[in-house]
Each structure stands twice: as structure tokens, then as C-alpha cells.
């Protein structure tokens, strides 16, 4: 939606028929098949589809009536946090993040704003049909008693304090709140999500109820309306603010791999900001425990994004299982991204060693060359530099494998939000950024 638009585009009528949400729409026939053979030896975009505008209040209240009183002109967005194949051609599961949020500086200090505090993260099923992304169903993420978890900050002193849209009114923390990111679906129909706050791994029923939230040992998260288990390494409590788990993959045997978005702030913020070493963790749903941990080394920031010189802008936003113990890993800034494959070899497991002890000095994050210091860093192989592919937008956060030759990418449009006082007009209505949620199919000449 253009920031200068006087109204919203026509939306599909939402019908509250329980969970999941049914969106009544005439579904157009799918477009040309992707992944077909051809002689082109370059990576290229073969389809781009855009999400229809759906008012956020109507969407949310159809799922959980009365949760959003004023959506401030915000449309459904943010579903680009991740994308996972739903079985049928062109259909995917996606997940929103914590909802519309931004930053406004007050008296020289940035405050985290939640313009629609009643928004509840949702699992959203979509279909790519021609050049349109259509919502098929949506499942709200709820507590054990069926209440919305919301996307609000969890713990005072650890998470950013939540404020209203204009950063003038403090909001209450909510220990149930989730900043959901990666998503996979298990064989039994339940979902696994990752969260940036804890960071945490969240098991969710097919109906959206949080069954268990796995958090770092010693986190001390209390007051939740669902079970919390301290099963992750305690060193993860040093995650950078808003940079917890972002990527999630499901290996063929059922194990899960979570990616810490950025290097840990270990021993302090400065060390984390300067580091190029982050971590992947392997979790066994059968054992309900982390069974391996791996050191992952980013490329230099100016290699990932030639326009950027700030190392702290490096992030992992997506990991995808591509057979056996192989993963596709996305390294990105907000403007560019590169995809690598890695193999999770047993010899690279650092779980339970000195790098999980936050008193180890220097820390893993402080090592200038971890491999030279004896750390078994994962070996990478570049698949594609998306920054060189015409038609790929910025801030790609979700990647799915469509077939051997084709990837589906999805961007996070931040619900059309921007930072600063100009994000909303004098009436408190969103001044939309104009960035839409899109699914982009990219064909790889050599497959994966």
C-alpha cells in the first residue's frame, strides 16, 4: 500500500468460524510450474506474488474476538518471519512476528513501541496463486487457557520496555509474550516455533496452544499460562536484545536446528557487536534436550553487503534442511543476503565444552580466528548471492525449498512500519512504508 493512498485495497471478507480462520476467496488457478528445465545458467526470479491488504483489526478479531480495538490503519503483514511447505503445490505455512513495533526517541533514548498491543502472533497458511498471495487459514498462538500470548516484552530489566504507538505511555510486560520467528510442522500436525525474547523453542499444538516453551537454564521466566522448561544452554541468556533465535529447520529424522540470529553479547555488548561467530543448536524432540551445538562464522559484512561496514548488522534469518545433515543458511543484512550450505558433522559439536561457560576468556565470540584457536567451525559452501539477483527485495527472512532447483523467499515488511515520530500521522494512523509482503520464487541453475 502506498504511503500516499487515501484508502485500502479491496480485502477478502473474514469469517470467524473458530480456529483456523477461513478467508473466503475465489482461488485463482496456479501459474506456470516452477522448477522446469531450461538452458539458462543464471540464478533468476521466476515469480513474484504479493499479499492482499487485509486490515489487521479484522484479521485479529476474527481469530480472537475483541483483541484489537484500534489497528491504527495497519494491515496484516510481518508473515515473512518464515515460510515452510504445507504439502500442496504453492501452499506454505508462515508465521508473524510479535506484531507492529518500532522505535521512537524520547529525551535522547529510544523506546520500543507496540502500536497494536492486543495483536496476537499467528500461524498463517498461504497460497501463491499467480501474482497474488492469498490467506487460506490462520491459527492464533494461545496460552493453555486459550488466551492470546501477545507479542509484548517478557521480563523487566532484560527485554525492552514496551510503550504505546507514540512512546508516551508505558505498557505492561507480559511473560506469555512471544516474538515468534522460524516455523516447521511436525508429522503429528503440531508446530515448532522459535522466539527472540528467551531465546526459546516453542512447541505449539495444531490448534495453536503453547504446549511447552523451552528456554535457557537460569532464565527465571515466571508467571506464564503455559509450561516453561529450562532445557537450553545457559550461555544463551547472553543473546543480543531482539536477536535471539530467528531460523529453524527440521532435519529428516525429526531433530530441530535453531540459529541464534547474531553473536552472543559475551562477555559484553561490544564483543558481540564486533564478532562474526554465532551458534546453531540441535534439539531432539524425543529427548526434549539440546544434543549438539555448532560454531558458525559469518562472512565479512562488506562481502555479504558491499554497502555496509557495520559488522553488527550481520544476521542469520533462515535455515532450511536440504537432506541428511545438510542445511541451507541465510546470512543477511537488511539489504542483501547470501545463502550457504553446511554439514552438521559430529566432530563440529561444541556442546558442553568451554564455549558454553560464560567465564571462559576469551569467549568464542571474542576469537579473531576461531578455527586457528582449535574451534571446529562449520565449513560453508556458497550457493547464491541474492544481492546480485534482480527482483529480490530486501529483508528476506524466510526461505523454503520448492524443488531441487527452486527456492521460495518471503520478506518481512514490518507491517508497513517505520521508526521515528513520523510513523503515524496526527490522528494516530499509520503512514505506510509502501513495502509489501511478497513471495519470490528463485530458480537455481545448479540446484540444491
Coordinates of C-alpha atoms in Angstrom, one line a residue:
X1 CA 0.0 0.0 0.0
X2 CA 1.4 3.4 -0.9
X3 CA 2.0 5.8 1.9
X4 CA 0.0 8.3 -0.1
X5 CA -3.0 6.1 -0.6
X6 CA -6.3 7.5 0.6
X7 CA -7.8 4.1 1.3
X8 CA -7.1 0.4 1.4
X9 CA -7.3 -2.0 -1.4
X10 CA -10.4 -4.3 -1.5
X11 CA -9.9 -7.1 1.0
X12 CA -11.4 -10.6 1.3
X13 CA -14.2 -10.8 3.9
X14 CA -13.0 -12.6 7.0
X15 CA -15.3 -15.1 8.6
X16 CA -14.9 -16.0 12.3
X17 CA -15.5 -19.8 12.2
X18 CA -13.3 -20.8 15.0
X19 CA -9.7 -21.8 14.6
X20 CA -8.2 -21.9 12.0
X21 CA -9.6 -18.8 10.3
X22 CA -11.3 -19.3 6.9
X23 CA -10.7 -16.5 4.4
X24 CA -13.4 -16.7 1.8
X25 CA -11.8 -16.1 -1.6
X26 CA -12.1 -17.4 -5.2
X27 CA -8.7 -19.1 -5.6
X28 CA -7.2 -18.5 -9.0
X29 CA -5.5 -21.4 -10.8
X30 CA -1.8 -21.7 -10.2
X31 CA 0.6 -20.1 -12.7
X32 CA 3.3 -21.8 -14.7
X33 CA 5.1 -24.6 -13.0
X34 CA 8.4 -23.7 -11.4
X35 CA 11.5 -25.8 -11.4
X36 CA 11.1 -26.8 -15.1
X37 CA 14.3 -27.5 -17.0
X38 CA 16.0 -24.9 -19.2
X39 CA 19.3 -23.9 -20.5
X40 CA 19.7 -20.7 -18.5
X41 CA 22.8 -20.9 -16.3
X42 CA 22.0 -17.8 -14.1
X43 CA 20.0 -17.6 -10.9
X44 CA 16.8 -15.7 -11.6
X45 CA 13.4 -14.7 -10.2
X46 CA 10.7 -16.7 -11.9
X47 CA 7.7 -15.5 -10.0
X48 CA 6.7 -12.7 -7.6
X49 CA 3.4 -12.7 -5.7
X50 CA 2.1 -10.1 -3.3
X51 CA -0.1 -10.4 -0.2
X52 CA -3.5 -8.7 -0.4
X53 CA -4.2 -5.9 2.0
X54 CA -6.3 -7.2 5.0
X55 CA -7.0 -4.8 7.9
X56 CA -5.2 -6.1 11.0
X57 CA -8.1 -5.5 13.3
X58 CA -10.5 -7.6 11.1
X59 CA -7.9 -10.3 10.8
X60 CA -7.1 -10.4 14.6
X61 CA -10.7 -10.1 15.8
X62 CA -11.9 -12.9 13.5
X63 CA -9.4 -15.2 15.3
X64 CA -9.8 -13.9 18.8
X65 CA -12.8 -11.5 19.1
X66 CA -12.1 -8.3 20.9
X67 CA -8.3 -8.5 21.0
X68 CA -7.7 -5.4 18.7
X69 CA -9.8 -2.3 19.3
X70 CA -7.8 0.1 17.1
X71 CA -5.5 -1.2 14.4
X72 CA -4.3 2.3 13.6
X73 CA -4.7 1.7 9.9
X74 CA -2.2 -1.2 9.9
X75 CA -2.7 -4.1 7.5
X76 CA -1.7 -7.7 8.1
X77 CA 2.0 -8.1 7.5
X78 CA 5.0 -9.5 9.2
X79 CA 4.2 -13.0 8.0
X80 CA 7.6 -13.1 6.3
X81 CA 9.3 -14.2 9.5
X82 CA 9.5 -17.7 8.0
X83 CA 7.9 -19.9 5.3
X84 CA 7.5 -23.7 5.3
X85 CA 6.0 -26.0 2.7
X86 CA 2.4 -27.0 3.5
X87 CA 2.2 -30.0 1.2
X88 CA 0.2 -28.8 -1.8
X89 CA 1.9 -27.0 -4.6
X90 CA 2.1 -23.3 -3.9
X91 CA 0.9 -23.6 -0.3
X92 CA 3.0 -22.7 2.7
X93 CA 2.8 -22.2 6.4
X94 CA 4.1 -18.8 7.6
X95 CA 4.3 -17.1 11.0
X96 CA 4.0 -13.5 12.0
X97 CA 6.5 -11.9 14.4
X98 CA 5.4 -10.1 17.6
X99 CA 3.3 -7.6 15.6
X100 CA 3.7 -3.9 14.6
X101 CA 6.6 -2.4 16.5
X102 CA 9.0 0.4 16.1
X103 CA 11.3 2.8 17.9
X104 CA 10.8 6.4 18.9
X105 CA 13.4 8.5 20.6
X106 CA 12.2 10.3 23.7
X107 CA 14.6 12.6 25.7
X108 CA 17.5 11.1 23.7
X109 CA 16.6 7.4 24.5
X110 CA 14.9 5.0 22.0
X111 CA 11.8 3.4 23.2
X112 CA 10.2 0.2 21.8
X113 CA 6.6 0.9 20.6
X114 CA 3.7 -1.5 20.2
X115 CA 1.0 0.4 18.2
X116 CA -1.4 -2.5 18.3
X117 CA -0.6 -4.1 21.8
X118 CA -3.6 -6.5 21.5
X119 CA -2.1 -8.2 18.4
X120 CA -1.5 -11.9 18.9
X121 CA 1.1 -13.8 16.8
X122 CA -0.4 -16.2 14.3
X123 CA 0.5 -19.1 12.1
X124 CA -0.8 -18.2 8.7
X125 CA -1.4 -20.6 5.8
X126 CA -1.0 -19.0 2.4
X127 CA -1.3 -19.9 -1.3
X128 CA 0.8 -18.4 -4.1
X129 CA -1.7 -18.0 -6.9
X130 CA -0.4 -16.2 -10.0
X131 CA 0.9 -12.9 -8.7
X132 CA -1.1 -12.9 -5.5
X133 CA -0.5 -14.3 -2.1
X134 CA -3.8 -15.4 -0.6
X135 CA -4.5 -16.2 3.1
X136 CA -6.2 -19.7 3.4
X137 CA -6.2 -20.1 7.1
X138 CA -4.8 -18.7 10.3
X139 CA -4.2 -20.1 13.7
X140 CA -3.7 -17.8 16.8
X141 CA -1.0 -18.7 19.2
X142 CA -2.6 -19.0 22.6
X143 CA -1.9 -19.9 26.2
X144 CA -3.1 -23.1 27.9
X145 CA -6.4 -21.4 28.8
X146 CA -6.9 -20.1 25.3
X147 CA -5.9 -16.5 25.8
X148 CA -3.6 -14.6 23.4
X149 CA 0.0 -14.8 24.2
X150 CA 0.5 -11.3 22.6
X151 CA 3.9 -10.1 21.3
X152 CA 4.7 -7.9 24.3
X153 CA 8.1 -8.0 26.1
X154 CA 8.5 -10.6 28.8
X155 CA 10.9 -9.5 31.5
X156 CA 11.7 -6.1 33.0
X157 CA 15.4 -5.4 33.0
X158 CA 16.1 -8.0 30.3
X159 CA 13.7 -7.1 27.4
X160 CA 13.0 -3.6 26.1
X161 CA 10.2 -1.8 28.0
X162 CA 7.0 -1.7 25.9
X163 CA 5.3 1.6 25.0
X164 CA 2.3 2.9 23.1
X165 CA 2.5 3.9 19.5
X166 CA 3.7 7.4 20.4
X167 CA 6.2 6.1 23.0
X168 CA 4.5 8.3 25.7
X169 CA 2.6 5.6 27.6
X170 CA 4.3 2.6 29.2
X171 CA 2.6 -0.8 28.7
X172 CA 2.7 -3.8 30.9
X173 CA 5.2 -6.6 30.4
X174 CA 3.7 -10.0 29.5
X175 CA 5.6 -13.2 30.4
X176 CA 3.5 -15.1 27.9
X177 CA 4.6 -12.8 25.0
X178 CA 6.4 -14.3 22.1
X179 CA 8.4 -12.7 19.3
X180 CA 7.9 -15.7 17.0
X181 CA 10.2 -16.3 14.0
X182 CA 11.0 -19.7 12.5
X183 CA 8.3 -22.3 11.9
X184 CA 8.2 -26.0 11.0
X185 CA 5.4 -28.5 11.1
X186 CA 5.8 -31.9 12.8
X187 CA 4.5 -35.2 11.4
X188 CA 1.7 -35.2 14.1
X189 CA 0.4 -31.8 12.9
X190 CA 1.8 -29.7 15.7
X191 CA 4.2 -26.8 15.1
X192 CA 7.5 -25.8 16.4
X193 CA 8.4 -22.1 16.5
X194 CA 11.4 -20.2 17.7
X195 CA 11.3 -16.9 19.7
X196 CA 13.7 -14.0 20.0
X197 CA 12.9 -13.0 23.6
X198 CA 14.1 -16.0 25.6
X199 CA 15.5 -17.1 23.2
X200 CA 13.2 -20.0 23.2
X201 CA 11.9 -23.0 21.3
X202 CA 8.1 -23.3 21.4
X203 CA 6.0 -26.4 20.8
X204 CA 2.5 -25.5 19.7
X205 CA -0.5 -27.7 19.1
X206 CA -2.3 -27.9 15.7
X207 CA -4.8 -25.5 17.3
X208 CA -2.2 -23.0 18.3
X209 CA -2.0 -23.7 22.0
X210 CA 1.5 -23.5 23.5
X211 CA 2.3 -26.9 24.8
X212 CA 5.8 -26.2 26.1
X213 CA 8.3 -23.3 25.9
X214 CA 11.9 -24.3 26.2
X215 CA 14.2 -21.6 27.5
X216 CA 17.8 -21.2 28.7
X217 CA 18.7 -22.6 32.0
X218 CA 18.6 -19.9 34.7
X219 CA 16.3 -17.6 32.7
X220 CA 13.8 -17.5 35.6
X221 CA 10.7 -16.7 33.4
X222 CA 7.7 -16.9 35.7
X223 CA 4.0 -16.1 35.5
X224 CA 3.3 -17.8 32.2
X225 CA 0.0 -19.5 31.4
X226 CA 1.8 -22.5 29.8
X227 CA 4.6 -24.8 30.8
X228 CA 8.2 -23.4 30.7
X229 CA 11.1 -25.8 30.8
X230 CA 14.7 -24.6 31.2
X231 CA 16.3 -27.0 28.8
X232 CA 18.6 -24.9 26.7
X233 CA 22.3 -24.0 27.4
X234 CA 22.5 -21.1 30.0
X235 CA 25.0 -19.3 27.8
X236 CA 22.1 -18.3 25.5
X237 CA 20.9 -15.8 28.2
X238 CA 23.6 -13.6 26.7
X239 CA 21.7 -13.2 23.4
X240 CA 21.7 -9.7 22.0
X241 CA 18.4 -7.8 22.6
X242 CA 16.0 -8.6 19.8
X243 CA 18.5 -11.1 18.3
X244 CA 17.5 -14.4 19.8
X245 CA 16.5 -17.4 17.7
X246 CA 15.5 -16.5 14.2
X247 CA 16.0 -19.6 12.0
X248 CA 14.5 -23.0 12.5
X249 CA 14.9 -26.2 10.4
X250 CA 13.6 -29.7 10.8
X251 CA 16.0 -32.5 9.8
X252 CA 14.8 -35.7 8.1
X253 CA 14.9 -37.7 11.4
X254 CA 12.8 -35.0 13.2
X255 CA 15.6 -33.2 15.1
X256 CA 15.4 -29.4 15.0
X257 CA 18.1 -26.9 14.4
X258 CA 17.8 -23.4 15.8
X259 CA 20.0 -20.5 14.7
X260 CA 21.0 -17.7 17.0
X261 CA 20.4 -14.6 14.9
X262 CA 23.6 -12.7 15.9
X263 CA 26.7 -13.4 18.0
X264 CA 26.1 -13.5 21.8
X265 CA 27.0 -10.5 23.8
X266 CA 29.8 -12.4 25.5
X267 CA 31.4 -11.2 27.7
X268 CA 29.7 -7.8 26.9
X269 CA 27.8 -5.9 24.2
X270 CA 30.9 -4.6 22.5
X271 CA 32.3 -8.1 22.0
X272 CA 29.1 -9.3 20.5
X273 CA 28.8 -6.3 18.1
X274 CA 32.3 -6.9 16.7
X275 CA 32.0 -10.6 16.4
X276 CA 31.4 -12.7 13.3
X277 CA 30.8 -16.0 15.2
X278 CA 27.3 -17.2 16.1
X279 CA 25.8 -20.6 17.1
X280 CA 23.5 -23.3 15.8
X281 CA 21.8 -25.7 18.2
X282 CA 20.4 -29.1 17.5
X283 CA 17.4 -30.2 19.6
X284 CA 15.9 -33.6 19.9
X285 CA 12.1 -33.6 20.4
X286 CA 12.3 -37.2 21.5
X287 CA 14.8 -36.4 24.3
X288 CA 13.5 -32.9 24.8
X289 CA 17.0 -31.7 25.0
X290 CA 19.8 -30.0 23.0
X291 CA 22.1 -32.7 21.7
X292 CA 24.6 -30.6 19.7
X293 CA 25.9 -27.1 19.2
X294 CA 27.9 -25.7 16.3
X295 CA 30.0 -22.6 15.7
X296 CA 29.0 -20.7 12.6
X297 CA 31.2 -18.0 11.1
X298 CA 29.7 -15.1 9.1
X299 CA 31.5 -13.7 6.0
X300 CA 32.8 -10.2 6.4
X301 CA 29.9 -7.7 6.4
X302 CA 31.1 -6.0 3.2
X303 CA 31.1 -9.3 1.4
X304 CA 27.5 -10.0 2.4
X305 CA 26.5 -6.4 1.7
X306 CA 29.0 -4.2 -0.2
X307 CA 27.1 -1.1 1.0
X308 CA 27.5 -1.9 4.7
X309 CA 30.6 -1.6 7.0
X310 CA 28.9 -2.4 10.4
X311 CA 29.6 -6.0 11.5
X312 CA 26.7 -5.9 13.9
X313 CA 24.3 -5.8 11.0
X314 CA 25.0 -9.4 10.2
X315 CA 22.2 -11.9 11.0
X316 CA 21.1 -15.4 10.3
X317 CA 17.4 -15.3 9.5
X318 CA 16.6 -18.7 7.9
X319 CA 17.9 -22.2 8.0
X320 CA 16.5 -24.9 5.8
X321 CA 17.1 -28.7 5.8
X322 CA 18.3 -29.9 2.4
X323 CA 18.9 -33.6 3.0
X324 CA 20.7 -35.6 5.6
X325 CA 22.6 -33.4 8.0
X326 CA 22.9 -30.6 5.4
X327 CA 21.5 -27.1 5.9
X328 CA 21.0 -24.0 3.8
X329 CA 21.9 -21.0 5.9
X330 CA 21.0 -17.4 5.1
X331 CA 23.4 -14.7 6.1
X332 CA 22.0 -11.2 5.6
X333 CA 21.8 -7.5 6.4
X334 CA 18.5 -5.7 5.8
X335 CA 19.6 -5.0 2.2
X336 CA 21.4 -8.1 1.0
X337 CA 21.8 -11.8 1.6
X338 CA 23.9 -14.8 0.8
X339 CA 23.0 -18.5 1.0
X340 CA 25.4 -21.2 2.1
X341 CA 25.2 -24.9 2.7
X342 CA 26.8 -26.5 5.8
X343 CA 27.0 -30.1 7.0
X344 CA 26.4 -30.7 10.7
X345 CA 29.3 -33.1 11.3
X346 CA 29.6 -34.8 14.7
X347 CA 33.2 -33.6 15.0
X348 CA 32.0 -30.0 15.0
X349 CA 29.9 -30.4 18.1
X350 CA 31.0 -27.9 20.8
X351 CA 28.1 -28.6 23.2
X352 CA 29.1 -28.7 26.9
X353 CA 32.6 -27.5 26.3
X354 CA 34.4 -24.4 27.4
X355 CA 32.5 -22.2 24.9
X356 CA 29.3 -22.8 26.9
X357 CA 30.9 -21.5 30.0
X358 CA 30.4 -17.7 30.2
X359 CA 33.5 -17.3 32.3
X360 CA 35.8 -18.7 29.5
X361 CA 38.2 -15.9 28.4
X362 CA 38.5 -15.1 25.6
X363 CA 34.9 -16.1 24.7
X364 CA 34.1 -17.8 21.4
X365 CA 32.7 -14.5 20.3
X366 CA 36.0 -12.7 21.0
X367 CA 38.2 -15.1 19.0
X368 CA 39.6 -13.3 15.9
X369 CA 40.0 -16.7 14.1
X370 CA 38.1 -19.5 16.0
X371 CA 39.4 -22.2 13.7
X372 CA 43.0 -21.2 14.3
X373 CA 42.2 -21.5 18.1
X374 CA 41.0 -25.0 17.7
X375 CA 37.3 -24.4 17.4
X376 CA 35.6 -26.8 14.8
X377 CA 33.8 -24.1 12.8
X378 CA 31.3 -25.4 10.2
X379 CA 32.6 -25.4 6.7
X380 CA 30.4 -23.4 4.3
X381 CA 29.7 -23.6 0.5
X382 CA 28.2 -20.6 -1.2
X383 CA 25.0 -21.4 -3.2
X384 CA 23.9 -17.9 -4.3
X385 CA 24.4 -14.2 -3.5
X386 CA 20.8 -12.9 -3.6
X387 CA 22.1 -9.4 -3.6
X388 CA 23.1 -10.0 -7.3
X389 CA 19.8 -11.4 -8.3
X390 CA 17.4 -8.8 -9.9
X391 CA 14.0 -8.7 -8.3
X392 CA 14.9 -10.0 -4.9
X393 CA 13.7 -7.4 -2.2
X394 CA 15.5 -6.6 1.0
X395 CA 14.9 -8.2 4.4
X396 CA 14.4 -11.7 3.2
X397 CA 13.6 -13.6 6.5
X398 CA 12.0 -16.9 5.2
X399 CA 13.2 -19.5 2.7
X400 CA 11.6 -22.7 1.7
X401 CA 12.7 -25.4 -0.8
X402 CA 10.1 -25.8 -3.5
X403 CA 12.0 -28.4 -5.5
X404 CA 15.6 -29.3 -6.4
X405 CA 16.0 -26.2 -8.5
X406 CA 13.7 -23.7 -6.8
X407 CA 13.5 -21.7 -3.6
X408 CA 10.6 -19.7 -2.3
X409 CA 11.7 -16.5 -0.5
X410 CA 9.5 -14.3 1.7
X411 CA 10.3 -10.8 3.0
X412 CA 9.4 -9.2 6.3
X413 CA 7.6 -5.9 5.5
X414 CA 7.4 -4.9 9.3
X415 CA 3.6 -4.4 8.9
X416 CA 4.4 -1.2 6.9
X417 CA 6.0 0.3 9.9
X418 CA 8.9 2.7 10.1
X419 CA 10.8 4.1 13.1
X420 CA 10.5 7.6 14.4
X421 CA 7.7 10.0 15.2
X422 CA 6.7 10.2 11.6
X423 CA 5.5 6.6 11.6
X424 CA 2.0 7.8 12.5
X425 CA 0.0 10.9 11.4
X426 CA -1.6 13.4 13.7
X427 CA -4.7 11.1 14.0
X428 CA -2.5 8.2 15.2
X429 CA -2.9 6.4 11.8
X430 CA -0.1 4.6 10.1
X431 CA 1.9 6.3 7.5
X432 CA 2.6 3.2 5.5
X433 CA 6.1 2.5 4.3
X434 CA 4.8 1.1 1.0
X435 CA 6.7 -2.2 1.4
X436 CA 4.5 -5.2 0.7
X437 CA 4.8 -8.8 1.8
X438 CA 5.9 -10.8 -1.2
X439 CA 6.8 -14.4 -2.0
X440 CA 9.5 -14.7 -4.6
X441 CA 10.4 -17.9 -6.5
X442 CA 14.1 -18.1 -7.4
X443 CA 15.5 -20.7 -9.7
X444 CA 19.0 -22.0 -9.2
X445 CA 20.9 -23.2 -12.3
X446 CA 22.7 -26.0 -10.4
X447 CA 20.0 -26.9 -7.9
X448 CA 20.5 -27.7 -4.3

